[in-house]
Amino acid sequence: MQHYFVSQHLTVGQSIELPKTISHHLGRVLRAEVGDRFELVGDDHQVFEAEISRLEGNQVAANIIKPLDHNVELPVAVTIVSGLSKGNKPEWIVQKATELGVAHVIFLPMDWSIVKWDQKATKKITRLNEVALSAAEQSHRNVVPTVAYLSGLDALFQLDFDTQLVAYEESAKQGEETNLVKAVKQTPSGGTMAAVFGPEGGVSPAEVTQLVDHDFVLAGLGPRIMRTETAPLYFLSAVSTLTELI
Amino acid sequence: MQHYFVSQHLTVGQSIELPKTISHHLGRVLRAEVGDRFELVGDDHQVFEAEISRLEGNQVAANIIKPLDHNVELPVAVTIVSGLSKGNKPEWIVQKATELGVAHVIFLPMDWSIVKWDQKATKKITRLNEVALSAAEQSHRNVVPTVAYLSGLDALFQLDFDTQLVAYEESAKQGEETNLVKAVKQTPSGGTMAAVFGPEGGVSPAEVTQLVDHDFVLAGLGPRIMRTETAPLYFLSAVSTLTELI
């Protein structure tokens, strides 16, 4: 079934006018008909089964039929913090991280970032939030991850998380793989977790010092060297494995 | 340090003529000089530090200086079996799976594959093996993963693995997440593991029956719906988490 998000509160029996984008997708793109059903997520992340009650061009109305027992969110809210990387990497970090259950993605310039966003940041973040929305629809999430831009680590240090990690290649050699496992176990269910990933060049020694001073723990992600866009996906998969599979 | 693979056996003190591709990359692309060092992996997957002893255009010779204590391979040899998928998905399944430690990647047509390779298969597989090689160099693997094309599941069933899984979305709803963990624990160190992933459409009911009849175990990969190119990366990350981090 199709899966859409609306910002309003939903209750069974309610009849609602769907937003233009959803109406257009159902009516024009999918050529849906009155009586067709789909999933609709309200402001409290509860998923409902809805049925199309009226279709007039780009105006579609639906009835909320019943709540669905559907929760696919990770038990901890993971924030991926990614140094600005080249090309379409940010786009697919957002897409894949959304499929893998991320709650928030933050992009920020780091010492070894080759690219700068500056004025482009607002436009890019708007686009990346659209990517997150459509990925969240595709992977039937209860929550649409947010994507934000920060000016740098100092801005990050203003935020507060239960657990804070920095993915550090060298850690693999220093046997710090287990820090990831420890951190996940220490994060309470419903808690928050931030993990910092450097750009192509990696995390600079100065940044490592800064991060450690702000209580970020160095964590290895296994012995292999991963690209900047692959490491966050490994991390999210590891969090899922440790909290959802074991 | 740069990291290259050669097919011959290497021993300390040996002086070797490097293959054209490596010579060209060192000499022309990187403009390396006599005395520069790099990593060279021989036919037994042992990594050595090597030093350029002579540079003549596209002919580069090197001395094998010393063995390096470097093993980044997963304790189990994982074969990713992927139904033919569209566009450049196979290319980046191979690239990312190589970063994440895969041993072999097999592509085969499945019931719900939209694309066909047929005559294109040989050309595509050659290209995909090149992708695996350069990803293996980048992620400093001890082994270059092999990429192969099979005509279908019947050909797959001729192969033999210690553990056999099929990633099945429905399994998430049937609480079969833990089958993945069980399978990894049951696979002996140095053993082999195969995991089948459907194309965009997923695995057909007929294929599920066929796979189960051939002792493939249905395994969920957590509650979220992942795209065909994301699921194998989740799986490899989970295997790493369970065998290298815990």
Short mmCIF file of C-alpha atoms in Angstrom, two decimals:
data_model
loop_
_atom_site.label_atom_id
_atom_site.label_comp_id
_atom_site.label_asym_id
_atom_site.label_seq_id
_atom_site.Cartn_x
_atom_site.Cartn_y
_atom_site.Cartn_z
CA MET A 1 0.00 0.00 0.00
CA GLN A 2 1.10 3.58 -0.64
CA HIS A 3 2.34 5.37 2.47
CA TYR A 4 2.00 9.14 3.01
CA PHE A 5 2.60 11.65 5.80
CA VAL A 6 0.33 14.53 6.85
CA SER A 7 1.05 17.15 9.51
CA GLN A 8 -2.40 17.06 11.09
CA HIS A 9 -3.78 14.82 13.82
CA LEU A 10 -5.72 11.78 12.59
CA THR A 11 -8.55 9.82 14.23
CA VAL A 12 -10.67 6.92 12.98
CA GLY A 13 -13.88 8.01 11.22
CA GLN A 14 -12.41 11.38 10.27
CA SER A 15 -12.72 12.58 6.67
CA ILE A 16 -9.86 14.75 5.39
CA GLU A 17 -8.86 16.72 2.30
CA LEU A 18 -5.42 15.48 1.26
CA PRO A 19 -2.62 17.97 0.54
CA LYS A 20 -1.99 18.81 -3.14
CA THR A 21 1.18 16.71 -3.46
CA ILE A 22 -0.50 13.55 -2.12
CA SER A 23 -3.70 14.24 -4.07
CA HIS A 24 -1.68 14.65 -7.27
CA HIS A 25 0.32 11.47 -6.65
CA LEU A 26 -2.78 9.37 -5.93
CA GLY A 27 -5.02 10.91 -8.58
CA ARG A 28 -2.70 11.72 -11.49
CA VAL A 29 0.38 9.55 -11.02
CA LEU A 30 -1.22 6.35 -9.68
CA ARG A 31 -4.67 7.00 -11.23
CA ALA A 32 -6.23 5.74 -8.01
CA GLU A 33 -10.02 5.46 -7.71
CA VAL A 34 -12.66 6.07 -5.05
CA GLY A 35 -12.49 3.14 -2.62
CA ASP A 36 -8.74 2.59 -3.04
CA ARG A 37 -6.88 2.33 0.24
CA PHE A 38 -3.50 3.63 1.40
CA GLU A 39 -1.52 4.29 4.59
CA LEU A 40 -1.57 7.73 6.16
CA VAL A 41 0.66 8.83 9.05
CA GLY A 42 -0.51 11.68 11.29
CA ASP A 43 1.34 14.14 13.51
CA ASP A 44 1.73 11.56 16.31
CA HIS A 45 3.44 9.03 13.94
CA GLN A 46 0.51 6.59 14.23
CA VAL A 47 -0.19 4.86 10.90
CA PHE A 48 -3.82 4.57 9.72
CA GLU A 49 -5.45 2.82 6.81
CA ALA A 50 -7.33 5.40 4.74
CA GLU A 51 -9.80 5.09 1.86
CA ILE A 52 -10.35 7.53 -0.99
CA SER A 53 -13.88 8.99 -0.68
CA ARG A 54 -13.72 11.64 -3.41
CA LEU A 55 -11.48 12.37 -6.41
CA GLU A 56 -11.75 15.66 -8.28
CA GLY A 57 -8.65 16.33 -10.35
CA ASN A 58 -6.03 17.40 -7.87
CA GLN A 59 -8.45 17.39 -4.94
CA VAL A 60 -8.65 14.06 -3.16
CA ALA A 61 -10.56 13.38 0.05
CA ALA A 62 -10.18 10.28 2.22
CA ASN A 63 -11.75 8.61 5.25
CA ILE A 64 -9.59 7.31 8.08
CA ILE A 65 -10.67 3.67 8.38
CA LYS A 66 -8.58 2.06 11.11
CA PRO A 67 -5.28 2.33 12.98
CA LEU A 68 -2.50 -0.04 11.83
CA ASP A 69 -0.14 -1.77 14.24
CA HIS A 70 2.94 -0.51 12.46
CA ASN A 71 6.10 0.79 14.14
CA VAL A 72 9.38 0.50 12.25
CA GLU A 73 11.39 3.12 14.14
CA LEU A 74 14.71 2.28 15.79
CA PRO A 75 14.43 2.15 19.60
CA VAL A 76 17.00 4.96 19.78
CA ALA A 77 16.82 8.23 17.79
CA VAL A 78 20.05 8.33 15.77
CA THR A 79 21.47 11.60 14.45
CA ILE A 80 24.02 11.18 11.66
CA VAL A 81 26.44 14.12 11.54
CA SER A 82 28.24 14.18 8.19
CA GLY A 83 31.09 16.42 7.04
CA LEU A 84 30.25 18.06 3.70
CA SER A 85 31.12 15.61 0.92
CA LYS A 86 31.23 15.92 -2.85
CA GLY A 87 28.70 15.34 -5.61
CA ASN A 88 25.46 13.53 -4.85
CA LYS A 89 26.85 11.80 -1.75
CA PRO A 90 24.76 13.88 0.69
CA GLU A 91 21.65 13.00 -1.32
CA TRP A 92 22.15 9.33 -1.05
CA ILE A 93 23.44 9.39 2.52
CA VAL A 94 20.00 10.88 3.31
CA GLN A 95 18.12 8.37 1.16
CA LYS A 96 19.90 5.29 2.51
CA ALA A 97 20.05 6.54 6.11
CA THR A 98 16.27 7.07 5.95
CA GLU A 99 15.76 3.48 4.76
CA LEU A 100 17.97 2.36 7.65
CA GLY A 101 16.00 4.24 10.31
CA VAL A 102 17.87 7.52 10.95
CA ALA A 103 15.99 10.22 12.92
CA HIS A 104 18.05 13.28 11.94
CA VAL A 105 20.85 14.03 9.49
CA ILE A 106 23.12 17.04 10.02
CA PHE A 107 25.59 18.27 7.40
CA LEU A 108 28.40 20.60 8.41
CA PRO A 109 31.69 21.85 6.97
CA MET A 110 34.72 20.12 8.48
CA ASP A 111 38.46 20.82 8.23
CA TRP A 112 39.01 18.41 5.36
CA SER A 113 35.78 19.11 3.45
CA ILE A 114 36.68 19.99 -0.14
CA VAL A 115 33.27 21.49 -0.92
CA LYS A 116 31.58 24.51 0.66
CA TRP A 117 27.79 25.06 0.76
CA ASP A 118 27.50 28.59 2.20
CA GLN A 119 24.66 30.32 0.29
CA LYS A 120 23.74 27.05 -1.44
CA ALA A 121 22.99 25.46 1.96
CA THR A 122 19.31 26.48 2.18
CA LYS A 123 18.52 25.21 -1.31
CA LYS A 124 20.43 21.96 -0.72
CA ILE A 125 18.77 21.30 2.65
CA THR A 126 15.31 21.87 1.13
CA ARG A 127 16.14 19.32 -1.58
CA LEU A 128 17.57 16.85 0.97
CA ASN A 129 14.42 17.05 3.09
CA GLU A 130 12.41 16.16 -0.03
CA VAL A 131 14.70 13.14 -0.50
CA ALA A 132 14.10 12.15 3.14
CA LEU A 133 10.32 12.45 2.71
CA SER A 134 10.11 10.24 -0.37
CA ALA A 135 12.51 7.69 1.14
CA ALA A 136 10.39 7.68 4.34
CA GLU A 137 7.27 7.03 2.23
CA GLN A 138 9.00 4.20 0.35
CA SER A 139 10.34 2.52 3.49
CA HIS A 140 7.04 3.02 5.35
CA ARG A 141 8.59 4.94 8.21
CA ASN A 142 6.51 6.34 11.10
CA VAL A 143 8.71 9.42 11.16
CA VAL A 144 10.15 11.59 8.40
CA PRO A 145 13.80 12.23 9.26
CA THR A 146 14.85 15.88 9.37
CA VAL A 147 17.90 17.16 7.47
CA ALA A 148 19.69 20.27 8.71
CA TYR A 149 22.85 22.29 8.01
CA LEU A 150 25.10 23.56 10.81
CA SER A 151 27.92 26.09 10.48
CA GLY A 152 30.38 23.74 12.16
CA LEU A 153 31.25 21.59 15.18
CA ASP A 154 30.74 24.50 17.61
CA ALA A 155 27.08 24.61 16.59
CA LEU A 156 26.88 20.84 17.03
CA PHE A 157 28.25 21.14 20.56
CA GLN A 158 25.20 23.27 21.47
CA LEU A 159 23.00 20.19 20.94
CA ASP A 160 22.49 17.51 23.54
CA PHE A 161 22.53 13.72 23.06
CA ASP A 162 22.49 10.76 25.45
CA THR A 163 25.40 9.14 23.57
CA GLN A 164 27.97 10.78 21.29
CA LEU A 165 30.36 8.97 18.96
CA VAL A 166 32.83 9.89 16.27
CA ALA A 167 33.65 7.28 13.64
CA TYR A 168 37.42 7.20 13.55
CA GLU A 169 39.38 4.97 11.21
CA GLU A 170 42.41 4.84 13.45
CA SER A 171 40.20 3.40 16.16
CA ALA A 172 40.04 0.16 14.23
CA LYS A 173 43.76 -0.25 14.77
CA GLN A 174 43.43 0.73 18.43
CA GLY A 175 40.83 -1.96 19.14
CA GLU A 176 38.06 0.54 19.80
CA GLU A 177 35.49 -1.37 17.76
CA THR A 178 33.68 -2.25 20.96
CA ASN A 179 32.99 1.41 21.80
CA LEU A 180 30.17 1.32 19.28
CA VAL A 181 28.59 -1.69 20.99
CA LYS A 182 29.09 -0.13 24.45
CA ALA A 183 27.52 3.15 23.32
CA VAL A 184 24.46 1.44 21.86
CA LYS A 185 23.98 -0.61 25.03
CA GLN A 186 24.36 2.52 27.20
CA THR A 187 21.73 4.47 25.24
CA PRO A 188 18.34 4.10 26.94
CA SER A 189 15.39 2.98 24.80
CA GLY A 190 13.83 6.16 23.48
CA GLY A 191 17.15 7.92 23.99
CA THR A 192 19.24 9.92 21.52
CA MET A 193 22.54 9.06 19.87
CA ALA A 194 24.79 11.19 17.64
CA ALA A 195 27.56 9.85 15.41
CA VAL A 196 30.00 12.10 13.54
CA PHE A 197 31.45 11.06 10.17
CA GLY A 198 34.23 12.97 8.44
CA PRO A 199 34.25 14.01 4.77
CA GLU A 200 36.39 12.24 2.12
CA GLY A 201 39.56 13.41 3.84
CA GLY A 202 38.41 12.09 7.21
CA VAL A 203 38.33 13.79 10.62
CA SER A 204 41.31 16.07 11.27
CA PRO A 205 43.41 15.56 14.44
CA ALA A 206 42.27 19.00 15.68
CA GLU A 207 38.64 17.96 15.25
CA VAL A 208 39.25 14.66 17.04
CA THR A 209 40.65 16.58 20.03
CA GLN A 210 37.70 19.01 19.94
CA LEU A 211 35.16 16.18 19.73
CA VAL A 212 36.79 14.20 22.54
CA ASP A 213 36.84 17.38 24.69
CA HIS A 214 33.07 17.56 24.14
CA ASP A 215 32.53 13.96 25.27
CA PHE A 216 32.38 12.33 21.85
CA VAL A 217 33.79 8.79 22.06
CA LEU A 218 36.09 7.49 19.31
CA ALA A 219 34.57 4.39 17.75
CA GLY A 220 35.86 2.08 15.04
CA LEU A 221 33.47 0.54 12.53
CA GLY A 222 35.34 -2.70 11.95
CA PRO A 223 38.74 -3.18 10.28
CA ARG A 224 37.87 -2.10 6.72
CA ILE A 225 38.27 1.40 5.34
CA MET A 226 34.87 2.67 4.20
CA ARG A 227 34.03 5.68 2.03
CA THR A 228 32.49 8.70 3.70
CA GLU A 229 29.04 7.77 2.35
CA THR A 230 29.26 4.11 3.41
CA ALA A 231 30.28 4.50 7.06
CA PRO A 232 26.95 6.03 8.27
CA LEU A 233 25.05 3.14 6.64
CA TYR A 234 27.27 0.62 8.40
CA PHE A 235 26.66 2.45 11.67
CA LEU A 236 22.87 2.51 11.32
CA SER A 237 22.85 -1.17 10.33
CA ALA A 238 24.97 -1.97 13.38
CA VAL A 239 22.56 -0.05 15.67
CA SER A 240 19.64 -1.96 14.13
CA THR A 241 21.45 -5.30 14.52
CA LEU A 242 22.25 -4.60 18.18
CA THR A 243 18.79 -3.27 19.10
CA GLU A 244 16.36 -5.03 16.71
CA LEU A 245 17.90 -8.38 15.75
CA ILE A 246 19.80 -9.68 18.78
CA MET B 1 49.64 4.16 1.27
CA GLN B 2 48.43 2.93 -2.11
CA HIS B 3 47.24 -0.68 -2.09
CA TYR B 4 47.52 -3.01 -5.11
CA PHE B 5 46.95 -6.67 -5.89
CA VAL B 6 49.18 -8.97 -7.97
CA SER B 7 48.49 -12.58 -8.93
CA GLN B 8 51.98 -13.88 -8.18
CA HIS B 9 53.47 -15.12 -4.91
CA LEU B 10 55.46 -12.51 -2.96
CA THR B 11 58.38 -12.92 -0.55
CA VAL B 12 60.51 -10.38 1.29
CA GLY B 13 63.65 -9.34 -0.64
CA GLN B 14 62.09 -10.21 -3.98
CA SER B 15 62.25 -7.66 -6.82
CA ILE B 16 59.32 -7.67 -9.22
CA GLU B 17 58.18 -5.96 -12.42
CA LEU B 18 54.74 -4.49 -11.74
CA PRO B 19 51.86 -5.14 -14.17
CA LYS B 20 51.11 -2.36 -16.70
CA THR B 21 47.98 -1.08 -14.91
CA ILE B 22 49.77 -0.68 -11.56
CA SER B 23 52.89 0.74 -13.24
CA HIS B 24 50.77 3.27 -15.10
CA HIS B 25 48.86 4.27 -11.96
CA LEU B 26 52.03 4.72 -9.89
CA GLY B 27 54.16 6.31 -12.61
CA ARG B 28 51.75 8.41 -14.65
CA VAL B 29 48.71 9.02 -12.42
CA LEU B 30 50.44 9.45 -9.05
CA ARG B 31 53.81 10.54 -10.48
CA ALA B 32 55.51 8.37 -7.86
CA GLU B 33 59.30 8.32 -7.61
CA VAL B 34 61.99 5.75 -6.92
CA GLY B 35 61.96 5.08 -3.17
CA ASP B 36 58.20 5.66 -2.76
CA ARG B 37 56.45 2.89 -0.86
CA PHE B 38 53.07 1.19 -1.31
CA GLU B 39 51.19 -1.93 -0.24
CA LEU B 40 51.22 -5.00 -2.44
CA VAL B 41 49.05 -8.08 -1.91
CA GLY B 42 50.22 -11.42 -3.33
CA ASP B 43 48.38 -14.58 -4.32
CA ASP B 44 48.14 -15.77 -0.70
CA HIS B 45 46.44 -12.50 0.41
CA GLN B 46 49.40 -11.48 2.58
CA VAL B 47 50.04 -7.72 2.42
CA PHE B 48 53.61 -6.50 1.97
CA GLU B 49 55.20 -3.07 1.99
CA ALA B 50 56.96 -2.53 -1.34
CA GLU B 51 59.35 0.17 -2.56
CA ILE B 52 59.77 1.45 -6.11
CA SER B 53 63.27 0.51 -7.33
CA ARG B 54 62.99 1.59 -10.98
CA LEU B 55 60.66 3.80 -13.02
CA GLU B 56 60.79 3.80 -16.83
CA GLY B 57 57.62 5.20 -18.32
CA ASN B 58 55.04 2.49 -17.95
CA GLN B 59 57.55 0.00 -16.56
CA VAL B 60 57.87 0.10 -12.80
CA ALA B 61 59.89 -2.34 -10.69
CA ALA B 62 59.64 -2.69 -6.92
CA ASN B 63 61.33 -4.48 -4.03
CA ILE B 64 59.28 -6.34 -1.43
CA ILE B 65 60.45 -4.77 1.84
CA LYS B 66 58.48 -6.41 4.67
CA PRO B 67 55.23 -8.21 5.47
CA LEU B 68 52.48 -6.08 7.05
CA ASP B 69 50.25 -7.35 9.83
CA HIS B 70 47.07 -6.49 7.96
CA ASN B 71 43.95 -8.66 7.76
CA VAL B 72 40.61 -6.94 7.20
CA GLU B 73 38.61 -9.90 5.93
CA LEU B 74 35.36 -10.98 7.57
CA PRO B 75 35.75 -14.24 9.55
CA VAL B 76 33.14 -15.81 7.24
CA ALA B 77 33.19 -15.67 3.43
CA VAL B 78 29.90 -14.02 2.46
CA THR B 79 28.38 -14.49 -0.99
CA ILE B 80 25.75 -11.90 -1.91
CA VAL B 81 23.27 -13.29 -4.45
CA SER B 82 21.37 -10.43 -6.07
CA GLY B 83 18.45 -10.57 -8.50
CA LEU B 84 19.14 -8.45 -11.60
CA SER B 85 18.23 -4.84 -10.79
CA LYS B 86 17.99 -1.71 -12.88
CA GLY B 87 20.45 1.05 -13.82
CA ASN B 88 23.74 1.32 -11.96
CA LYS B 89 22.48 -0.56 -8.90
CA PRO B 90 24.62 -3.67 -9.59
CA GLU B 91 27.67 -1.43 -9.92
CA TRP B 92 27.25 0.13 -6.55
CA ILE B 93 26.08 -3.05 -4.83
CA VAL B 94 29.50 -4.40 -5.86
CA GLN B 95 31.37 -1.26 -4.77
CA LYS B 96 29.69 -0.97 -1.37
CA ALA B 97 29.63 -4.72 -0.70
CA THR B 98 33.39 -4.77 -1.37
CA GLU B 99 33.93 -1.97 1.18
CA LEU B 100 31.83 -4.00 3.63
CA GLY B 101 33.84 -7.19 3.22
CA VAL B 102 31.93 -9.38 0.74
CA ALA B 103 33.82 -12.38 -0.71
CA HIS B 104 31.68 -13.06 -3.79
CA VAL B 105 28.79 -11.35 -5.57
CA ILE B 106 26.49 -13.32 -7.84
CA PHE B 107 23.92 -11.69 -10.13
CA LEU B 108 21.11 -13.75 -11.57
CA PRO B 109 17.73 -13.18 -13.26
CA MET B 110 14.79 -13.71 -10.91
CA ASP B 111 11.03 -13.91 -11.52
CA TRP B 112 10.44 -10.24 -10.80
CA SER B 113 13.60 -8.85 -12.45
CA ILE B 114 12.57 -6.17 -14.94
CA VAL B 115 15.93 -6.14 -16.75
CA LYS B 116 17.60 -8.97 -18.66
CA TRP B 117 21.37 -9.26 -19.20
CA ASP B 118 21.67 -12.24 -21.60
CA GLN B 119 24.39 -11.32 -24.14
CA LYS B 120 25.32 -8.21 -22.13
CA ALA B 121 26.21 -10.39 -19.12
CA THR B 122 29.87 -11.02 -20.02
CA LYS B 123 30.56 -7.32 -20.64
CA LYS B 124 28.73 -6.31 -17.45
CA ILE B 125 30.53 -8.90 -15.30
CA THR B 126 33.93 -7.78 -16.65
CA ARG B 127 33.06 -4.20 -15.71
CA LEU B 128 31.76 -5.23 -12.28
CA ASN B 129 34.96 -7.13 -11.53
CA GLU B 130 36.89 -3.95 -12.32
CA VAL B 131 34.64 -2.10 -9.86
CA ALA B 132 35.38 -4.77 -7.24
CA LEU B 133 39.13 -4.48 -7.84
CA SER B 134 39.30 -0.71 -7.42
CA ALA B 135 37.00 -0.82 -4.38
CA ALA B 136 39.21 -3.56 -2.89
CA GLU B 137 42.27 -1.36 -3.46
CA GLN B 138 40.54 1.64 -1.85
CA SER B 139 39.34 -0.29 1.19
CA HIS B 140 42.68 -2.10 1.54
CA ARG B 141 41.17 -5.58 1.33
CA ASN B 142 43.31 -8.72 1.46
CA VAL B 143 41.06 -10.34 -1.13
CA VAL B 144 39.49 -9.01 -4.32
CA PRO B 145 35.85 -10.14 -4.32
CA THR B 146 34.74 -12.03 -7.43
CA VAL B 147 31.61 -11.06 -9.37
CA ALA B 148 29.80 -13.70 -11.43
CA TYR B 149 26.60 -14.14 -13.42
CA LEU B 150 24.42 -17.23 -13.08
CA SER B 151 21.54 -18.24 -15.36
CA GLY B 152 19.16 -18.62 -12.41
CA LEU B 153 18.45 -20.20 -9.03
CA ASP B 154 18.98 -23.75 -10.40
CA ALA B 155 22.60 -22.83 -11.12
CA LEU B 156 22.88 -21.35 -7.61
CA PHE B 157 21.65 -24.63 -6.10
CA GLN B 158 24.68 -26.39 -7.62
CA LEU B 159 26.90 -24.38 -5.27
CA ASP B 160 27.54 -25.33 -1.67
CA PHE B 161 27.57 -23.05 1.40
CA ASP B 162 27.71 -23.69 5.16
CA THR B 163 24.79 -21.32 5.74
CA GLN B 164 22.13 -20.19 3.27
CA LEU B 165 19.68 -17.31 3.78
CA VAL B 166 17.11 -15.47 1.76
CA ALA B 167 16.27 -11.91 2.77
CA TYR B 168 12.50 -11.86 2.94
CA GLU B 169 10.51 -8.76 3.83
CA GLU B 170 7.54 -10.72 5.13
CA SER B 171 9.88 -12.34 7.63
CA ALA B 172 10.02 -9.06 9.51
CA LYS B 173 6.32 -9.40 10.23
CA GLN B 174 6.75 -13.06 11.14
CA GLY B 175 9.43 -12.32 13.72
CA GLU B 176 12.18 -14.06 11.78
CA GLU B 177 14.74 -11.31 12.34
CA THR B 178 16.65 -13.61 14.64
CA ASN B 179 17.29 -16.16 11.85
CA LEU B 180 20.04 -13.86 10.61
CA VAL B 181 21.73 -13.85 14.01
CA LYS B 182 21.31 -17.63 14.38
CA ALA B 183 22.78 -18.23 10.91
CA VAL B 184 25.82 -16.06 11.59
CA LYS B 185 26.44 -17.82 14.92
CA GLN B 186 26.06 -21.24 13.25
CA THR B 187 28.59 -20.43 10.52
CA PRO B 188 32.04 -21.67 11.55
CA SER B 189 34.94 -19.19 11.38
CA GLY B 190 36.40 -19.56 7.89
CA GLY B 191 33.04 -20.93 6.74
CA THR B 192 30.86 -19.80 3.85
CA MET B 193 27.53 -17.99 3.91
CA ALA B 194 25.17 -17.14 1.04
CA ALA B 195 22.37 -14.59 1.20
CA VAL B 196 19.82 -14.11 -1.60
CA PHE B 197 18.28 -10.69 -2.28
CA GLY B 198 15.42 -10.16 -4.70
CA PRO B 199 15.26 -7.47 -7.41
CA GLU B 200 13.07 -4.34 -7.11
CA GLY B 201 9.92 -6.48 -7.16
CA GLY B 202 11.21 -8.75 -4.41
CA VAL B 203 11.38 -12.53 -4.23
CA SER B 204 8.37 -14.31 -5.82
CA PRO B 205 6.39 -16.85 -3.75
CA ALA B 206 7.50 -19.59 -6.17
CA GLU B 207 11.15 -18.64 -5.59
CA VAL B 208 10.64 -18.59 -1.81
CA THR B 209 9.30 -22.17 -1.99
CA GLN B 210 12.21 -23.23 -4.25
CA LEU B 211 14.80 -21.61 -1.95
CA VAL B 212 13.30 -23.11 1.20
CA ASP B 213 13.24 -26.55 -0.52
CA HIS B 214 17.00 -26.09 -1.08
CA ASP B 215 17.65 -25.28 2.59
CA PHE B 216 17.70 -21.50 2.34
CA VAL B 217 16.36 -20.00 5.57
CA LEU B 218 13.99 -17.00 5.45
CA ALA B 219 15.53 -14.10 7.33
CA GLY B 220 14.20 -10.64 8.09
CA LEU B 221 16.54 -7.65 8.11
CA GLY B 222 14.71 -5.59 10.69
CA PRO B 223 11.28 -3.96 10.41
CA ARG B 224 12.01 -1.38 7.71
CA ILE B 225 11.49 -1.89 3.99
CA MET B 226 14.84 -1.43 2.21
CA ARG B 227 15.53 -1.01 -1.49
CA THR B 228 17.08 -3.92 -3.35
CA GLU B 229 20.49 -2.21 -3.32
CA THR B 230 20.38 -1.36 0.40
CA ALA B 231 19.48 -4.75 1.87
CA PRO B 232 22.81 -6.49 1.02
CA LEU B 233 24.71 -3.63 2.69
CA TYR B 234 22.59 -3.96 5.82
CA PHE B 235 23.27 -7.70 5.79
CA LEU B 236 27.06 -7.35 5.44
CA SER B 237 27.12 -4.69 8.18
CA ALA B 238 25.11 -7.01 10.43
CA VAL B 239 27.54 -9.89 9.81
CA SER B 240 30.45 -7.56 10.63
CA THR B 241 28.71 -6.29 13.78
CA LEU B 242 28.03 -9.84 14.99
CA THR B 243 31.49 -11.22 14.17
CA GLU B 244 33.87 -8.25 14.46
CA LEU B 245 32.35 -5.79 16.96
CA ILE B 246 30.59 -7.83 19.62
#
